[in-house]
Short mmCIF file of C-alpha atoms in Angstrom, two decimals:
data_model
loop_
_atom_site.label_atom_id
_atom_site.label_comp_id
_atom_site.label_asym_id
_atom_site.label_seq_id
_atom_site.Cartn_x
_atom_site.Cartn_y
_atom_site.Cartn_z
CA UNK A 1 85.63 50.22 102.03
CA UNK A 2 83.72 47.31 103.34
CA UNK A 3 83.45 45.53 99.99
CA UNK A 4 85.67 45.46 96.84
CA UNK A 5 82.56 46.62 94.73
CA UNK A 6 82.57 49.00 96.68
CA UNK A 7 86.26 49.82 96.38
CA UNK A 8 85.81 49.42 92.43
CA UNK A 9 82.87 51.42 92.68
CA UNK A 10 85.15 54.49 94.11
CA UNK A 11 87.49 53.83 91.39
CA UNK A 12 85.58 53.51 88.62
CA UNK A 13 83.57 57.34 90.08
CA UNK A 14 87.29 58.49 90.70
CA UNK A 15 88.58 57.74 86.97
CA UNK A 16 85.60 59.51 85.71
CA UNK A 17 85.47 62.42 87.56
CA UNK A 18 89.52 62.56 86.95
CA UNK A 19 88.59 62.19 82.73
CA UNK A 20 86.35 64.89 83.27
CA UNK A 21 88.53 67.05 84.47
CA UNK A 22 91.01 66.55 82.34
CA UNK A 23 88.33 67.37 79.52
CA UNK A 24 87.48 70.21 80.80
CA UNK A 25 91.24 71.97 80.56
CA UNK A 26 90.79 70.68 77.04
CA UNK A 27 87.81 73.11 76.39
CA UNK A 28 89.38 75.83 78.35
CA UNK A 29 92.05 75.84 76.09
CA UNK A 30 89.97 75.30 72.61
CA UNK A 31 87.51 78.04 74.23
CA UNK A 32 90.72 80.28 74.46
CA UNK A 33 91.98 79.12 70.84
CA UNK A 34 88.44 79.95 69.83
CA UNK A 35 88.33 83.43 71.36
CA UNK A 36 91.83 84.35 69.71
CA UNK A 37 90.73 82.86 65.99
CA UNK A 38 86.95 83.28 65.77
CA UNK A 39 87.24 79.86 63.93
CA UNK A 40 83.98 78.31 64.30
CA UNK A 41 85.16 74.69 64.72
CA UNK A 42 87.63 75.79 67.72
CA UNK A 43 83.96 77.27 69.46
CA UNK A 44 82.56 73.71 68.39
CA UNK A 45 85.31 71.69 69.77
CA UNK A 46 85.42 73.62 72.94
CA UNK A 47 81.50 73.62 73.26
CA UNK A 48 81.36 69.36 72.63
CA UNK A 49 84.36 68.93 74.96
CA UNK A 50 82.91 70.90 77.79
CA UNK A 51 79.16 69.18 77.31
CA UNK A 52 80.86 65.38 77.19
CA UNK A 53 82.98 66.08 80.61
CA UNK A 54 79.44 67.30 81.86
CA UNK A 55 78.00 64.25 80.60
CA UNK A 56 81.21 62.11 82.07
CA UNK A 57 80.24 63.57 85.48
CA UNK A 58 77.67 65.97 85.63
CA UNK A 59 78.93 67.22 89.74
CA UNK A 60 81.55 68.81 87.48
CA UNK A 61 80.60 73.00 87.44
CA UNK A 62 83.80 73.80 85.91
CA UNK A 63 82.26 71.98 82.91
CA UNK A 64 78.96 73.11 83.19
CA UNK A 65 79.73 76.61 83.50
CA UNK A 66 82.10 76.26 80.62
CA UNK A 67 79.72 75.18 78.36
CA UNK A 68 77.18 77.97 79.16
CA UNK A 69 80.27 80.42 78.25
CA UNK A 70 81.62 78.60 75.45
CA UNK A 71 78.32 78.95 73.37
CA UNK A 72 77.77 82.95 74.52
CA UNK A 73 81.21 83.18 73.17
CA UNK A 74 79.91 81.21 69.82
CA UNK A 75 76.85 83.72 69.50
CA UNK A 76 79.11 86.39 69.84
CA UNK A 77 81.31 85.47 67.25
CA UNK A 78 78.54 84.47 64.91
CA UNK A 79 77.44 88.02 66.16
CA UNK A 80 80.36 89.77 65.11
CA UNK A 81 80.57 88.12 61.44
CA UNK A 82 77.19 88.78 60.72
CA UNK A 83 75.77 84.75 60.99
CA UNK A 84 72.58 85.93 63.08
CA UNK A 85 71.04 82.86 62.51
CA UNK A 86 73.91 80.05 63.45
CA UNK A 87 74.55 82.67 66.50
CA UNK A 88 70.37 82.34 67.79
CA UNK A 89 71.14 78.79 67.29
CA UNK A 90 73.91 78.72 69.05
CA UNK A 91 72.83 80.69 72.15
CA UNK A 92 70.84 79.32 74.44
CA UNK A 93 66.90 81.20 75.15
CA UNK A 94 66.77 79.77 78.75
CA UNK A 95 70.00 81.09 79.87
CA UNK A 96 69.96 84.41 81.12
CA UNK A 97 73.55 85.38 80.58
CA UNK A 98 72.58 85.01 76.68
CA UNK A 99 69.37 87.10 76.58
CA UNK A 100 71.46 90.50 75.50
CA UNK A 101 73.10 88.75 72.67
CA UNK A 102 70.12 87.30 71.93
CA UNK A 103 68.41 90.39 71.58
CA UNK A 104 71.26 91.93 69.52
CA UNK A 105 71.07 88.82 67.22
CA UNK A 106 67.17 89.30 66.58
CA UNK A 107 67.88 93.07 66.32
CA UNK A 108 70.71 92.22 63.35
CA UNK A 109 68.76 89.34 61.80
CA UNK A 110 65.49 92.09 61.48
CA UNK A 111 67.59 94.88 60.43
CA UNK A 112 69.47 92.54 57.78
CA UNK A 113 66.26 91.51 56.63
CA UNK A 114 64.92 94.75 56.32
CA UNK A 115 68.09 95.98 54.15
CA UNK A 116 67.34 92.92 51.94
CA UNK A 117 63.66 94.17 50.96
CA UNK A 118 65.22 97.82 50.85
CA UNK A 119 67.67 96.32 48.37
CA UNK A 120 65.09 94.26 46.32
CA UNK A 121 62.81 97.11 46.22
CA UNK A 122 65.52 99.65 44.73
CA UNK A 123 66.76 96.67 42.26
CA UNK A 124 62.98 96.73 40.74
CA UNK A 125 63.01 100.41 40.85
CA UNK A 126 66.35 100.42 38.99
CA UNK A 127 65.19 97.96 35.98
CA UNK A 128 61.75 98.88 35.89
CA UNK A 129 61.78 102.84 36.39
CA UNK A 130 65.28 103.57 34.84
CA UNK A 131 64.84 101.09 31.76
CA UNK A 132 61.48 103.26 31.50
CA UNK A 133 63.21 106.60 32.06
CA UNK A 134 65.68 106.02 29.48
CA UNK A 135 63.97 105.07 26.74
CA UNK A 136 61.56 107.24 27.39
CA UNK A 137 64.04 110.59 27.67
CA UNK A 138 66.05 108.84 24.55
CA UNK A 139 62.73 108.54 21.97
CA UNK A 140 61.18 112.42 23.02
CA UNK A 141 64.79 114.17 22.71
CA UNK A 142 65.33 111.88 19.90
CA UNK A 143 62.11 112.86 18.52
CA UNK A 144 62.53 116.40 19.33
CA UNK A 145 65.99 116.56 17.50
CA UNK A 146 64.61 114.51 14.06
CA UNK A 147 62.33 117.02 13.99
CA UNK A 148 64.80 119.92 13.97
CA UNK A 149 66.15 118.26 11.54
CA UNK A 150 68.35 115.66 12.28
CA UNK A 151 68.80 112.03 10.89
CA UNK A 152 67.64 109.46 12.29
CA UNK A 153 71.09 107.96 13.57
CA UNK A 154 72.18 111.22 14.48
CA UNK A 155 68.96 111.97 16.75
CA UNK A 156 68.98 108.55 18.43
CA UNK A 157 72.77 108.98 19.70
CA UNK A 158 71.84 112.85 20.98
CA UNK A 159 68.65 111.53 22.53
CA UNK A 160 70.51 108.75 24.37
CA UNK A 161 73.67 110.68 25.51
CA UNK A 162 70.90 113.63 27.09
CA UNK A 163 69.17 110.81 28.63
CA UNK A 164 72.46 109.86 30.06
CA UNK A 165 73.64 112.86 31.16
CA UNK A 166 70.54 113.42 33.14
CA UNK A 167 71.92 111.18 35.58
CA UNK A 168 74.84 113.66 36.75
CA UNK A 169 72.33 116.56 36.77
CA UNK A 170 69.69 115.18 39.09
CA UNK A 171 72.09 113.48 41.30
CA UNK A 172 73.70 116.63 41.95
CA UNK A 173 70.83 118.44 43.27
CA UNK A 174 69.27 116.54 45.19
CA UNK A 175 72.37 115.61 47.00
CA UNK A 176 72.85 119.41 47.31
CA UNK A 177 69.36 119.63 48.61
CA UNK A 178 69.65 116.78 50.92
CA UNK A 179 67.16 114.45 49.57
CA UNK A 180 68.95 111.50 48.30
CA UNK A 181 68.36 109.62 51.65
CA UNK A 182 64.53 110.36 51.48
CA UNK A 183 62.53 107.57 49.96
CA UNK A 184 61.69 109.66 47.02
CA UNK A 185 65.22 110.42 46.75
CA UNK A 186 66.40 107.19 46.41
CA UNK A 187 63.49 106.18 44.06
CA UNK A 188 64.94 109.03 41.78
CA UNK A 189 68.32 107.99 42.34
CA UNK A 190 67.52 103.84 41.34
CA UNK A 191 65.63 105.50 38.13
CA UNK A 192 68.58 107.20 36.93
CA UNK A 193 70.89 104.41 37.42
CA UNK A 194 69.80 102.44 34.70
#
């Protein structure tokens, strides 16, 4: 060296290149950890660790590449549990070793969505329908028995049980005829489950 800045100079670029090295075989191993556990925090660590030994000495590939396959790890983790959102967070759009997960994270987020509505749809169905059905089915055989000449108390408690016992009837044929995953099916079906 011609100088001793200069000297320092190497020193200083030596010590930092060395640290980042050294960080690096941290994230490795949390990345590892991470794989093994699914913990979330062991993808964080490993994720931070590899982005500040970029940031330390950003000639270092080991680090950069790490990162990159720390947080397609993380989406696929947050894939695998079902956190579609944390794992399109995660992932990163511009990278093209994440566009598959990516996809399959949209694809999971829609369909999850989708089964939500589905499920909101048949809990409205189930109150508003079956609460119908009921007392409906209840207050005509009810009816239908006072009239034949029951009491009152008597009728009410035959016209509820028969409204009741509907349920096994129905059920049974239309899973004999194959209908109960049609949407009419399971419109019948939420009726008859209140």
């Amino acid at each position: 060296y011609q100088t001793v800045q200069e000297f320092q100079v190497a020193i200083r670029e030596y010590q930092q290149h060395s640290n980042s090295r050294t960080l690096s075989a941290r994230a490795g191993a949390n990345l590892a950890k991470a794989e093994q556990s699914g913990d979330y925090q062991d993808f964080q660590r490993a994720v931070f660790a590899y982005d500040e030994a970029y940031e330390l000495w950003n000639g270092n590939d080991d680090a950069r590449t790490g990162a990159r396959q720390a947080k397609l790890a993380y989406a696929g983790a947050a894939l695998k549990k079902g956190d579609f959102d944390l794992g399109l967070e995660v992932a990163d759009p511009k990278d093209d070793t994440h566009r598959d997960t990516i996809v399959k994270l949209r694809e999971a987020q829609v369909e999850r969505n989708s089964r939500q509505k589905r499920l909101k749809a048949m809990r409205r169905l189930i109150f508003g329908l079956g609460g119908s059905q009921i007392v409906f089915s209840a207050a005509v055989i009810g009816g239908i028995a006072a009239l034949a000449g029951s009491k009152a108390p008597v009728a009410l408690i035959l016209g509820a049980c028969l409204a009741l016992s509907s349920t096994a009837i129905v059920v049974e044929l239309l899973s004999r005829q194959r209908r109960l995953n049609t949407s009419a099916g399971r419109a019948s079906f939420a009726t008859l489950l209140a």
